[in-house]
Structures are given as structure tokens and as C-alpha cells.
């Protein structure tokens, strides 16, 4: 129906235009546009304070941050990861000339299953890369145990995890490294952007050089780095976004809970299991469309679309079923039964801070 207001799966939060214009004036005055300028430095320090972490390096986006993080760890051979993620997760492994090995997931959370990972570890495995899907943390204890027991590196793709905390402690301090994305679709955005967090200052120092081609100074270049620098315009945008974040997350939380209230008990609709002890950023509202629902998942997707509601099938198709990956031995659907089950049934409904109660009611009326 053409005259219905279009509702997209997400809409970005933006800072106040007047405040952003003031920051732009500062850029125009000092004429520093990029290369670790004052706003970039301010953004990095504010992020550290906000997230409660000591060592963090801002990057131009989450994908370049993932590529650089894997490179900085000097990995060889194979990296075990999840097929239930955004393609950048596996692409970053291939870009490093490493082989992705897909393990299965927990069908209730979408997160990598530590038991499935353990079965795939061989002497060629140099790292494990789980994703905290929808910002819902993986089984951190189990992965830490695997890291210690098998002596592998543990890199968390924490693209969805800005501000996710357990009793006020950031989950970004888990493993060897965590990677964030500040893409426009995320709960916290700097238009494009990303960051790497680690407890290890030497690793972050290495990654600080890496994002500027490896330049230590004018004459010395350490390692073949990349251009991963965030510019001053985006740093300014990010700084202002931090001031509104808790308010925006609160609005998202209200939407998330209203959805749960309206969809509770609908036959064939299940929610993803978010572990109650964490504080979340409410980036996504995923539902599982089970076989006893009146429509297929794609049937529901089409029904919403016909009413100008654009949900997304995050994450479908599975990475392991894409042409680029499907011939890897671990990608076989018979080995990834939970991932294929969830990938075929998952649907992410619109969720953003400005979504109104009426919008949610309109969406839910089409689901129930
Ligand atoms: C799980 C995951 N990893 C990595 C990325 C890549 O981040 P970016 O878009 O900032 O490059 C995204 C999303 O964009 C993502 O959802």
C-alpha cells in the first residue's frame, strides 16, 4: 500500500545540527581534516572513558578494524568462526590469507557454540573469532577456557556491542581483542567508523601504527599497515553522539519491551534468548518464525513489505552458504544444522530510537 509510511529496519540517530555546525567551524579554522587530528584524539579519549577501557584504537570502519586486528596477531592457518554473521566477519579472515572454519551456533541465541568449536580445533587452528550476535554476549567463560586450554587467540567481533556491560564492566575487555563498528546502522554511529579494544597496550600501540600505514615516524615504518584512519568530520559526529547515547538506548529499550509485550504468546513466534544479567544497547529486535506460525518466515517478510515495512533477514543467507564460502569443508549444511535452522527462520523487525508506539502497533498487527 503506497500511502503507508515506510518503516525501515533501522534509522540512524544524528547529533543536533547546530552543535555539529560548531564542530565543523572548528575544523574550518584549524584546517586539520584527518591524520590523528584533535577531534580524533578527543573521540578516542572520550570513547575510552565512556566504555571504561584503557586501550582503544579508533578505525575508519569495523571491517578495516577486523582486517588489521587479525594481521596484528600474526596468525597462521585456520580461524574458527560463525556462519551466522555479517559477511565482513569471514571476509576479514580470507583477506588475511587465513582459512575460515565454520562451527555451529546455539539456535536460541545465534551465538557460536563453544562445544562445536572445540570439535574443530586442530594443530592448524590459530584463532577463534566469535560474534556477539545482536549485542548478546557469547558464552564468555567457555571461550576463555578454550583460549587457555588450546593456546589459540580469541578475537571477538563485537560490532553489535557498543555499551553492552556486565555489572558495569564492558564486555569488550574479553579475549585478546574486540572489534566495534560505528556504522550508521548501529546503536552508536559516527556515520562510518570502528574501534579495536584490548587489555594489551602493546597490541593497541601496534594497531595505532597499523592504521596509518605502519608509520612510527617520518623515517620508520613498522609492518605493512593500512589506511584505517577516521577523519575529523566523523570524529566530531561521534563525539556529539556520545552525549545522546544513553537517552537513545533508553528509547530503544522501550520499543524492544513494547514489541515483546505485543508479540508475547503469538503461536509460532519466538524471541532470541538475551541473557538477563547484561545491560544491552537494544540494536535489533529479532524474532524466530517457527514452523507452526501461520506463514513462512519469507511469507511474513513479504507481508510486511507489502505494507511498506522493511524488515531484514539478519543473518540470511548464511555466510557458509554463499558461493565464496560454500565449498569450504566446514561449510556443509549437514554440519551446521542449527545455523541453517535459524538462518531460515530469523527476521529482524524495525527498531530505532524514533520508532513510535503507533509504528510498533502497526507492525505487530501484521504479525499476530
Ligand atoms: C557482525 C559484524 N561484523 C562486522 C561488521 C562490519 O562493520 P563495518 O560496517 O563498520 O565495516 C558488521 C556490520 O556492519 C557486523 O554486523
Short mmCIF file of C-alpha atoms and ligand atoms in Angstrom, two decimals:
data_model
loop_
_atom_site.label_atom_id
_atom_site.label_comp_id
_atom_site.label_asym_id
_atom_site.label_seq_id
_atom_site.Cartn_x
_atom_site.Cartn_y
_atom_site.Cartn_z
CA UNK A 1 0.00 0.00 0.00
CA UNK A 2 1.75 3.06 -1.35
CA UNK A 3 0.38 5.71 1.04
CA UNK A 4 1.56 3.90 4.19
CA UNK A 5 4.57 5.43 5.95
CA UNK A 6 7.69 3.43 5.12
CA UNK A 7 9.35 1.83 8.12
CA UNK A 8 12.91 0.59 7.69
CA UNK A 9 14.69 -1.92 9.87
CA UNK A 10 16.72 0.93 11.30
CA UNK A 11 17.16 4.70 11.12
CA UNK A 12 20.34 6.36 12.32
CA UNK A 13 20.49 8.69 15.30
CA UNK A 14 22.01 12.05 14.38
CA UNK A 15 23.51 14.74 16.62
CA UNK A 16 21.99 18.20 16.91
CA UNK A 17 22.69 20.04 13.64
CA UNK A 18 23.68 23.33 15.34
CA UNK A 19 26.20 21.58 17.59
CA UNK A 20 27.64 19.74 14.61
CA UNK A 21 27.96 23.01 12.69
CA UNK A 22 30.01 24.42 15.60
CA UNK A 23 32.39 21.47 15.37
CA UNK A 24 32.66 22.00 11.61
CA UNK A 25 33.65 25.60 12.25
CA UNK A 26 36.49 24.32 14.41
CA UNK A 27 37.66 22.08 11.52
CA UNK A 28 37.45 25.00 9.07
CA UNK A 29 39.53 27.14 11.40
CA UNK A 30 42.34 24.70 12.09
CA UNK A 31 42.28 23.02 8.64
CA UNK A 32 43.16 19.62 10.05
CA UNK A 33 40.91 17.14 8.26
CA UNK A 34 42.41 13.78 9.22
CA UNK A 35 45.66 12.07 10.38
CA UNK A 36 45.03 11.79 14.11
CA UNK A 37 43.74 15.36 14.42
CA UNK A 38 42.47 16.95 17.63
CA UNK A 39 38.89 15.70 17.22
CA UNK A 40 40.10 12.17 16.53
CA UNK A 41 42.17 12.31 19.72
CA UNK A 42 39.25 13.71 21.69
CA UNK A 43 36.96 10.99 20.28
CA UNK A 44 39.40 8.25 21.31
CA UNK A 45 39.74 9.56 24.86
CA UNK A 46 36.00 10.07 25.26
CA UNK A 47 35.33 6.55 23.98
CA UNK A 48 37.80 5.07 26.48
CA UNK A 49 36.18 6.95 29.34
CA UNK A 50 32.66 6.09 28.18
CA UNK A 51 33.35 2.40 27.65
CA UNK A 52 35.56 2.07 30.74
CA UNK A 53 38.55 0.70 28.82
CA UNK A 54 42.18 1.85 28.95
CA UNK A 55 43.37 0.86 25.48
CA UNK A 56 41.39 1.52 22.32
CA UNK A 57 42.19 2.47 18.75
CA UNK A 58 39.58 4.16 16.57
CA UNK A 59 39.39 2.96 12.96
CA UNK A 60 37.67 4.13 9.78
CA UNK A 61 35.18 1.24 9.96
CA UNK A 62 34.66 -2.14 11.59
CA UNK A 63 35.82 -4.15 8.58
CA UNK A 64 39.21 -2.46 8.32
CA UNK A 65 39.49 -2.84 12.12
CA UNK A 66 38.86 -6.60 11.77
CA UNK A 67 41.44 -6.91 8.97
CA UNK A 68 44.05 -5.01 10.96
CA UNK A 69 43.32 -6.89 14.19
CA UNK A 70 43.86 -10.28 12.57
CA UNK A 71 47.01 -9.01 10.86
CA UNK A 72 48.42 -7.62 14.11
CA UNK A 73 48.12 -11.01 15.79
CA UNK A 74 50.37 -12.65 13.13
CA UNK A 75 48.01 -15.59 12.67
CA UNK A 76 48.62 -18.62 10.50
CA UNK A 77 46.43 -21.45 9.19
CA UNK A 78 42.80 -21.56 10.23
CA UNK A 79 40.39 -19.38 12.17
CA UNK A 80 37.20 -20.87 13.56
CA UNK A 81 34.22 -18.57 13.23
CA UNK A 82 30.45 -18.44 12.83
CA UNK A 83 28.39 -18.72 9.65
CA UNK A 84 25.63 -16.65 11.33
CA UNK A 85 27.01 -13.15 10.95
CA UNK A 86 27.51 -10.29 8.54
CA UNK A 87 29.92 -11.25 5.72
CA UNK A 88 32.67 -8.92 6.95
CA UNK A 89 33.44 -11.42 9.73
CA UNK A 90 34.52 -14.17 7.33
CA UNK A 91 35.85 -11.78 4.67
CA UNK A 92 38.39 -10.42 7.16
CA UNK A 93 39.77 -13.95 7.61
CA UNK A 94 40.10 -14.54 3.85
CA UNK A 95 41.69 -11.10 3.32
CA UNK A 96 44.41 -12.22 5.72
CA UNK A 97 45.02 -15.37 3.66
CA UNK A 98 43.69 -17.47 6.51
CA UNK A 99 41.13 -20.24 6.15
CA UNK A 100 37.73 -19.71 7.80
CA UNK A 101 36.37 -22.81 9.53
CA UNK A 102 32.67 -22.63 10.36
CA UNK A 103 31.38 -24.04 13.63
CA UNK A 104 27.71 -24.35 14.53
CA UNK A 105 25.70 -21.97 16.71
CA UNK A 106 23.30 -22.09 19.61
CA UNK A 107 19.87 -21.85 17.92
CA UNK A 108 18.39 -19.91 20.85
CA UNK A 109 20.89 -17.03 20.73
CA UNK A 110 22.54 -17.25 17.30
CA UNK A 111 25.94 -17.21 19.02
CA UNK A 112 28.80 -19.58 18.25
CA UNK A 113 28.55 -22.81 20.23
CA UNK A 114 31.79 -23.47 22.20
CA UNK A 115 31.26 -27.25 22.06
CA UNK A 116 31.00 -27.18 18.27
CA UNK A 117 34.16 -25.02 18.17
CA UNK A 118 36.12 -27.45 20.34
CA UNK A 119 35.43 -30.32 17.95
CA UNK A 120 37.01 -28.37 15.08
CA UNK A 121 40.26 -27.33 16.77
CA UNK A 122 43.38 -28.87 15.18
CA UNK A 123 47.08 -28.01 15.23
CA UNK A 124 46.34 -25.60 12.31
CA UNK A 125 43.90 -23.52 14.33
CA UNK A 126 45.47 -20.22 15.33
CA UNK A 127 42.39 -18.29 16.44
CA UNK A 128 38.70 -18.32 17.25
CA UNK A 129 36.52 -15.43 16.15
CA UNK A 130 33.04 -15.47 17.72
CA UNK A 131 30.48 -12.71 17.16
CA UNK A 132 28.26 -11.34 19.94
CA UNK A 133 25.19 -11.55 17.73
CA UNK A 134 22.63 -8.72 18.26
CA UNK A 135 24.88 -7.47 21.09
CA UNK A 136 24.00 -10.55 23.15
CA UNK A 137 27.33 -11.80 24.56
CA UNK A 138 28.65 -15.26 23.70
CA UNK A 139 29.46 -17.79 26.42
CA UNK A 140 32.48 -15.77 27.58
CA UNK A 141 33.66 -18.26 30.20
CA UNK A 142 33.61 -21.20 27.81
CA UNK A 143 35.58 -19.30 25.17
CA UNK A 144 38.12 -18.09 27.71
CA UNK A 145 38.62 -21.72 28.77
CA UNK A 146 39.18 -22.74 25.14
CA UNK A 147 41.66 -19.88 24.65
CA UNK A 148 43.74 -21.03 27.62
CA UNK A 149 43.45 -24.76 27.04
CA UNK A 150 44.33 -24.73 23.33
CA UNK A 151 46.62 -21.68 23.27
CA UNK A 152 44.65 -20.01 20.48
CA UNK A 153 43.94 -16.30 20.05
CA UNK A 154 40.43 -15.11 20.81
CA UNK A 155 39.09 -12.21 18.76
CA UNK A 156 35.55 -11.05 19.38
CA UNK A 157 33.64 -9.43 16.56
CA UNK A 158 31.78 -7.08 18.87
CA UNK A 159 30.34 -4.94 16.05
CA UNK A 160 26.91 -5.02 17.74
CA UNK A 161 28.15 -4.48 21.28
CA UNK A 162 28.63 -0.79 21.93
CA UNK A 163 27.90 -0.17 25.63
CA UNK A 164 26.99 -3.78 26.43
CA UNK A 165 28.07 -4.37 30.02
CA UNK A 166 28.02 -6.96 32.75
CA UNK A 167 27.67 -5.27 36.14
CA UNK A 168 29.17 -2.03 34.75
CA UNK A 169 32.16 -3.87 33.21
CA UNK A 170 32.48 -3.63 29.43
CA UNK A 171 32.46 -6.99 27.69
CA UNK A 172 34.98 -5.54 25.22
CA UNK A 173 37.77 -6.50 27.62
CA UNK A 174 37.21 -10.22 26.97
CA UNK A 175 39.56 -12.27 24.79
CA UNK A 176 42.66 -10.85 23.09
CA UNK A 177 40.80 -8.20 21.14
CA UNK A 178 37.30 -6.91 20.48
CA UNK A 179 36.22 -5.04 17.38
CA UNK A 180 33.41 -2.47 17.28
CA UNK A 181 31.55 -0.98 14.34
CA UNK A 182 30.15 2.56 14.37
CA UNK A 183 28.33 2.15 11.06
CA UNK A 184 25.18 4.22 10.54
CA UNK A 185 23.02 1.14 11.22
CA UNK A 186 24.49 0.55 14.68
CA UNK A 187 23.17 1.71 18.07
CA UNK A 188 26.11 4.12 18.22
CA UNK A 189 27.29 5.58 14.94
CA UNK A 190 29.90 8.00 13.63
CA UNK A 191 28.47 7.65 10.08
CA UNK A 192 31.16 5.03 9.39
CA UNK A 193 33.70 4.05 11.99
CA UNK A 194 35.03 1.33 14.22
CA UNK A 195 37.45 0.61 17.03
CA UNK A 196 39.62 -2.10 18.49
CA UNK A 197 39.80 -2.69 22.24
CA UNK A 198 42.32 -4.82 24.11
CA UNK A 199 43.74 -5.22 27.59
CA UNK A 200 47.19 -5.32 25.97
CA UNK A 201 48.65 -1.80 25.46
CA UNK A 202 51.41 -3.09 23.14
CA UNK A 203 48.83 -4.56 20.78
CA UNK A 204 46.86 -1.32 20.67
CA UNK A 205 50.08 0.62 20.09
CA UNK A 206 50.82 -1.69 17.13
CA UNK A 207 47.29 -1.16 15.80
CA UNK A 208 47.67 2.62 16.19
CA UNK A 209 50.64 2.44 13.82
CA UNK A 210 48.86 -0.03 11.52
CA UNK A 211 46.01 2.34 10.80
CA UNK A 212 48.49 4.87 9.44
CA UNK A 213 50.35 2.50 7.06
CA UNK A 214 52.72 1.49 9.88
CA UNK A 215 54.40 4.91 10.21
CA UNK A 216 56.29 5.13 13.52
CA UNK A 217 57.83 8.43 12.48
CA UNK A 218 58.79 10.16 9.25
CA UNK A 219 61.52 7.63 8.50
CA UNK A 220 60.47 4.38 10.15
CA UNK A 221 57.60 2.17 9.05
CA UNK A 222 56.73 -0.81 11.26
CA UNK A 223 54.99 -3.56 9.33
CA UNK A 224 52.82 -3.14 6.29
CA UNK A 225 49.89 -1.26 7.73
CA UNK A 226 46.81 0.07 6.03
CA UNK A 227 44.87 3.31 5.81
CA UNK A 228 42.35 2.86 8.62
CA UNK A 229 42.15 6.47 9.79
CA UNK A 230 38.86 8.06 10.81
CA UNK A 231 38.56 11.66 9.61
CA UNK A 232 37.80 14.72 11.73
CA UNK A 233 34.22 15.11 10.41
CA UNK A 234 33.30 11.66 11.63
CA UNK A 235 35.18 12.08 14.90
CA UNK A 236 33.17 15.27 15.56
CA UNK A 237 29.95 13.43 14.74
CA UNK A 238 30.91 10.58 17.09
CA UNK A 239 31.82 12.90 19.97
CA UNK A 240 28.37 14.52 19.85
CA UNK A 241 26.62 11.15 19.54
CA UNK A 242 28.12 10.02 22.84
CA UNK A 243 26.16 12.75 24.66
CA UNK A 244 22.81 11.40 23.40
CA UNK A 245 23.57 7.72 23.62
CA UNK A 246 22.02 6.75 26.93
CA UNK A 247 18.84 8.61 26.02
CA UNK A 248 18.68 6.84 22.65
CA UNK A 249 19.33 3.44 24.21
CA UNK A 250 16.55 4.07 26.72
CA UNK A 251 14.15 4.84 23.84
CA UNK A 252 15.24 1.66 22.04
CA UNK A 253 14.67 -0.33 25.22
CA UNK A 254 11.11 0.97 25.49
CA UNK A 255 10.46 -0.13 21.85
CA UNK A 256 12.06 -3.52 22.47
CA UNK A 257 9.87 -4.15 25.52
CA UNK A 258 6.71 -2.97 23.78
CA UNK A 259 7.35 -5.43 20.93
CA UNK A 260 7.80 -8.22 23.47
CA UNK A 261 4.55 -7.27 25.17
CA UNK A 262 2.56 -7.18 21.91
CA UNK A 263 4.06 -10.36 20.45
CA UNK A 264 4.10 -12.46 23.63
CA UNK A 265 2.27 -15.73 23.15
CA UNK A 266 1.82 -15.43 19.36
CA UNK A 267 1.81 -19.02 18.13
CA UNK A 268 4.98 -19.81 16.20
CA UNK A 269 6.83 -16.59 17.12
CA UNK A 270 9.77 -16.92 19.49
CA UNK A 271 12.27 -14.39 20.78
CA UNK A 272 16.05 -14.66 20.83
CA UNK A 273 17.31 -15.56 24.28
CA UNK A 274 19.02 -12.44 25.65
CA UNK A 275 20.97 -13.31 28.83
CA UNK A 276 19.26 -11.26 31.58
CA UNK A 277 22.38 -10.27 33.56
CA UNK A 278 23.76 -7.90 30.86
CA UNK A 279 22.82 -4.33 30.08
CA UNK A 280 22.11 -4.06 26.36
CA UNK A 281 22.03 -1.45 23.61
CA UNK A 282 18.81 -2.79 22.02
CA UNK A 283 20.14 -2.55 18.45
CA UNK A 284 17.90 -5.23 17.00
CA UNK A 285 14.55 -6.89 17.53
CA UNK A 286 14.97 -10.37 16.03
CA UNK A 287 12.16 -12.92 16.04
CA UNK A 288 12.25 -16.61 15.15
CA UNK A 289 9.40 -17.58 12.81
CA UNK A 290 8.84 -21.20 13.70
CA UNK A 291 7.22 -23.90 11.62
CA UNK A 292 3.88 -23.67 13.48
CA UNK A 293 3.48 -19.96 12.59
CA UNK A 294 0.73 -19.29 10.04
CA UNK A 295 3.23 -18.09 7.40
CA UNK A 296 6.79 -18.97 6.48
CA UNK A 297 9.47 -16.52 7.51
CA UNK A 298 9.66 -15.24 3.93
CA UNK A 299 5.86 -15.08 3.83
CA UNK A 300 5.92 -12.76 6.84
CA UNK A 301 8.77 -10.72 5.35
CA UNK A 302 6.69 -10.27 2.15
CA UNK A 303 3.52 -9.42 4.08
CA UNK A 304 5.35 -6.66 5.97
CA UNK A 305 6.97 -5.40 2.78
CA UNK A 306 3.59 -5.19 1.04
CA UNK A 307 2.66 -2.76 3.83
CA UNK A 308 5.87 -0.70 3.44
CA UNK A 309 7.57 -2.29 6.44
CA UNK A 310 11.09 -3.33 5.56
CA UNK A 311 12.29 -6.00 7.97
CA UNK A 312 15.61 -7.78 7.33
CA UNK A 313 16.64 -11.41 7.48
CA UNK A 314 19.73 -10.91 9.65
CA UNK A 315 21.57 -13.26 9.03
CA UNK A 316 20.37 -14.90 5.86
CA UNK A 317 21.78 -16.26 3.67
CA UNK A 318 24.32 -17.80 5.99
CA UNK A 319 27.92 -16.92 5.16
CA UNK A 320 28.65 -20.65 4.76
CA UNK A 321 26.01 -20.89 2.00
CA UNK A 322 27.42 -18.03 -0.10
CA UNK A 323 29.25 -19.01 -3.31
CA UNK A 324 32.58 -17.75 -1.97
CA UNK A 325 32.39 -19.99 1.12
CA UNK A 326 30.15 -22.94 0.32
CA UNK A 327 32.98 -25.22 -0.85
CA UNK A 328 34.99 -24.98 2.36
CA UNK A 329 34.72 -28.42 4.04
CA UNK A 330 33.23 -26.94 7.22
CA UNK A 331 30.50 -25.07 5.29
CA UNK A 332 28.36 -28.11 4.59
CA UNK A 333 24.75 -27.53 5.77
CA UNK A 334 24.70 -31.01 7.33
CA UNK A 335 27.42 -29.86 9.75
CA UNK A 336 25.75 -26.54 10.52
CA UNK A 337 22.23 -27.67 11.31
CA UNK A 338 21.46 -25.05 13.97
CA UNK A 339 22.82 -22.21 11.87
CA UNK A 340 20.77 -23.33 8.87
CA UNK A 341 17.69 -23.73 11.08
CA UNK A 342 17.97 -20.21 12.49
CA UNK A 343 19.09 -18.62 9.22
CA UNK A 344 15.90 -19.90 7.57
CA UNK A 345 13.62 -18.61 10.35
CA UNK A 346 15.12 -15.37 11.62
CA UNK A 347 13.53 -11.99 10.95
CA UNK A 348 14.64 -8.65 12.36
CA UNK A 349 11.86 -6.11 12.83
CA UNK A 350 12.36 -2.32 12.69
CA UNK A 351 13.93 -0.89 15.82
CA UNK A 352 15.38 2.58 16.33
CA UNK A 353 15.11 5.34 18.86
CA UNK A 354 12.47 7.35 16.98
CA UNK A 355 10.18 4.39 16.29
CA UNK A 356 6.81 5.29 17.81
CA UNK A 357 4.34 3.15 19.77
CA UNK A 358 1.91 3.51 16.85
CA UNK A 359 4.57 2.24 14.43
CA UNK A 360 5.15 -0.81 16.62
CA UNK A 361 1.42 -1.44 16.91
CA UNK A 362 1.10 -1.24 13.11
CA UNK A 363 3.92 -3.77 12.66
CA UNK A 364 2.64 -6.14 15.32
CA UNK A 365 -0.91 -6.12 13.92
CA UNK A 366 0.54 -7.62 10.74
CA UNK A 367 2.43 -10.28 12.69
CA UNK A 368 -0.22 -11.54 15.14
C1 LIG B 1 28.91 -8.63 12.91
C2 LIG B 1 29.50 -7.54 12.07
N1 LIG B 1 30.83 -7.56 11.84
C3 LIG B 1 31.43 -6.61 11.11
C4 LIG B 1 30.70 -5.58 10.55
C5 LIG B 1 31.39 -4.59 9.70
O1 LIG B 1 31.40 -3.31 10.24
P1 LIG B 1 31.51 -2.02 9.29
O2 LIG B 1 30.23 -1.89 8.55
O3 LIG B 1 31.74 -0.90 10.26
O4 LIG B 1 32.67 -2.22 8.39
C6 LIG B 1 29.30 -5.54 10.75
C7 LIG B 1 28.39 -4.51 10.22
O5 LIG B 1 28.41 -3.64 9.59
C8 LIG B 1 28.69 -6.55 11.52
O6 LIG B 1 27.36 -6.55 11.72
#
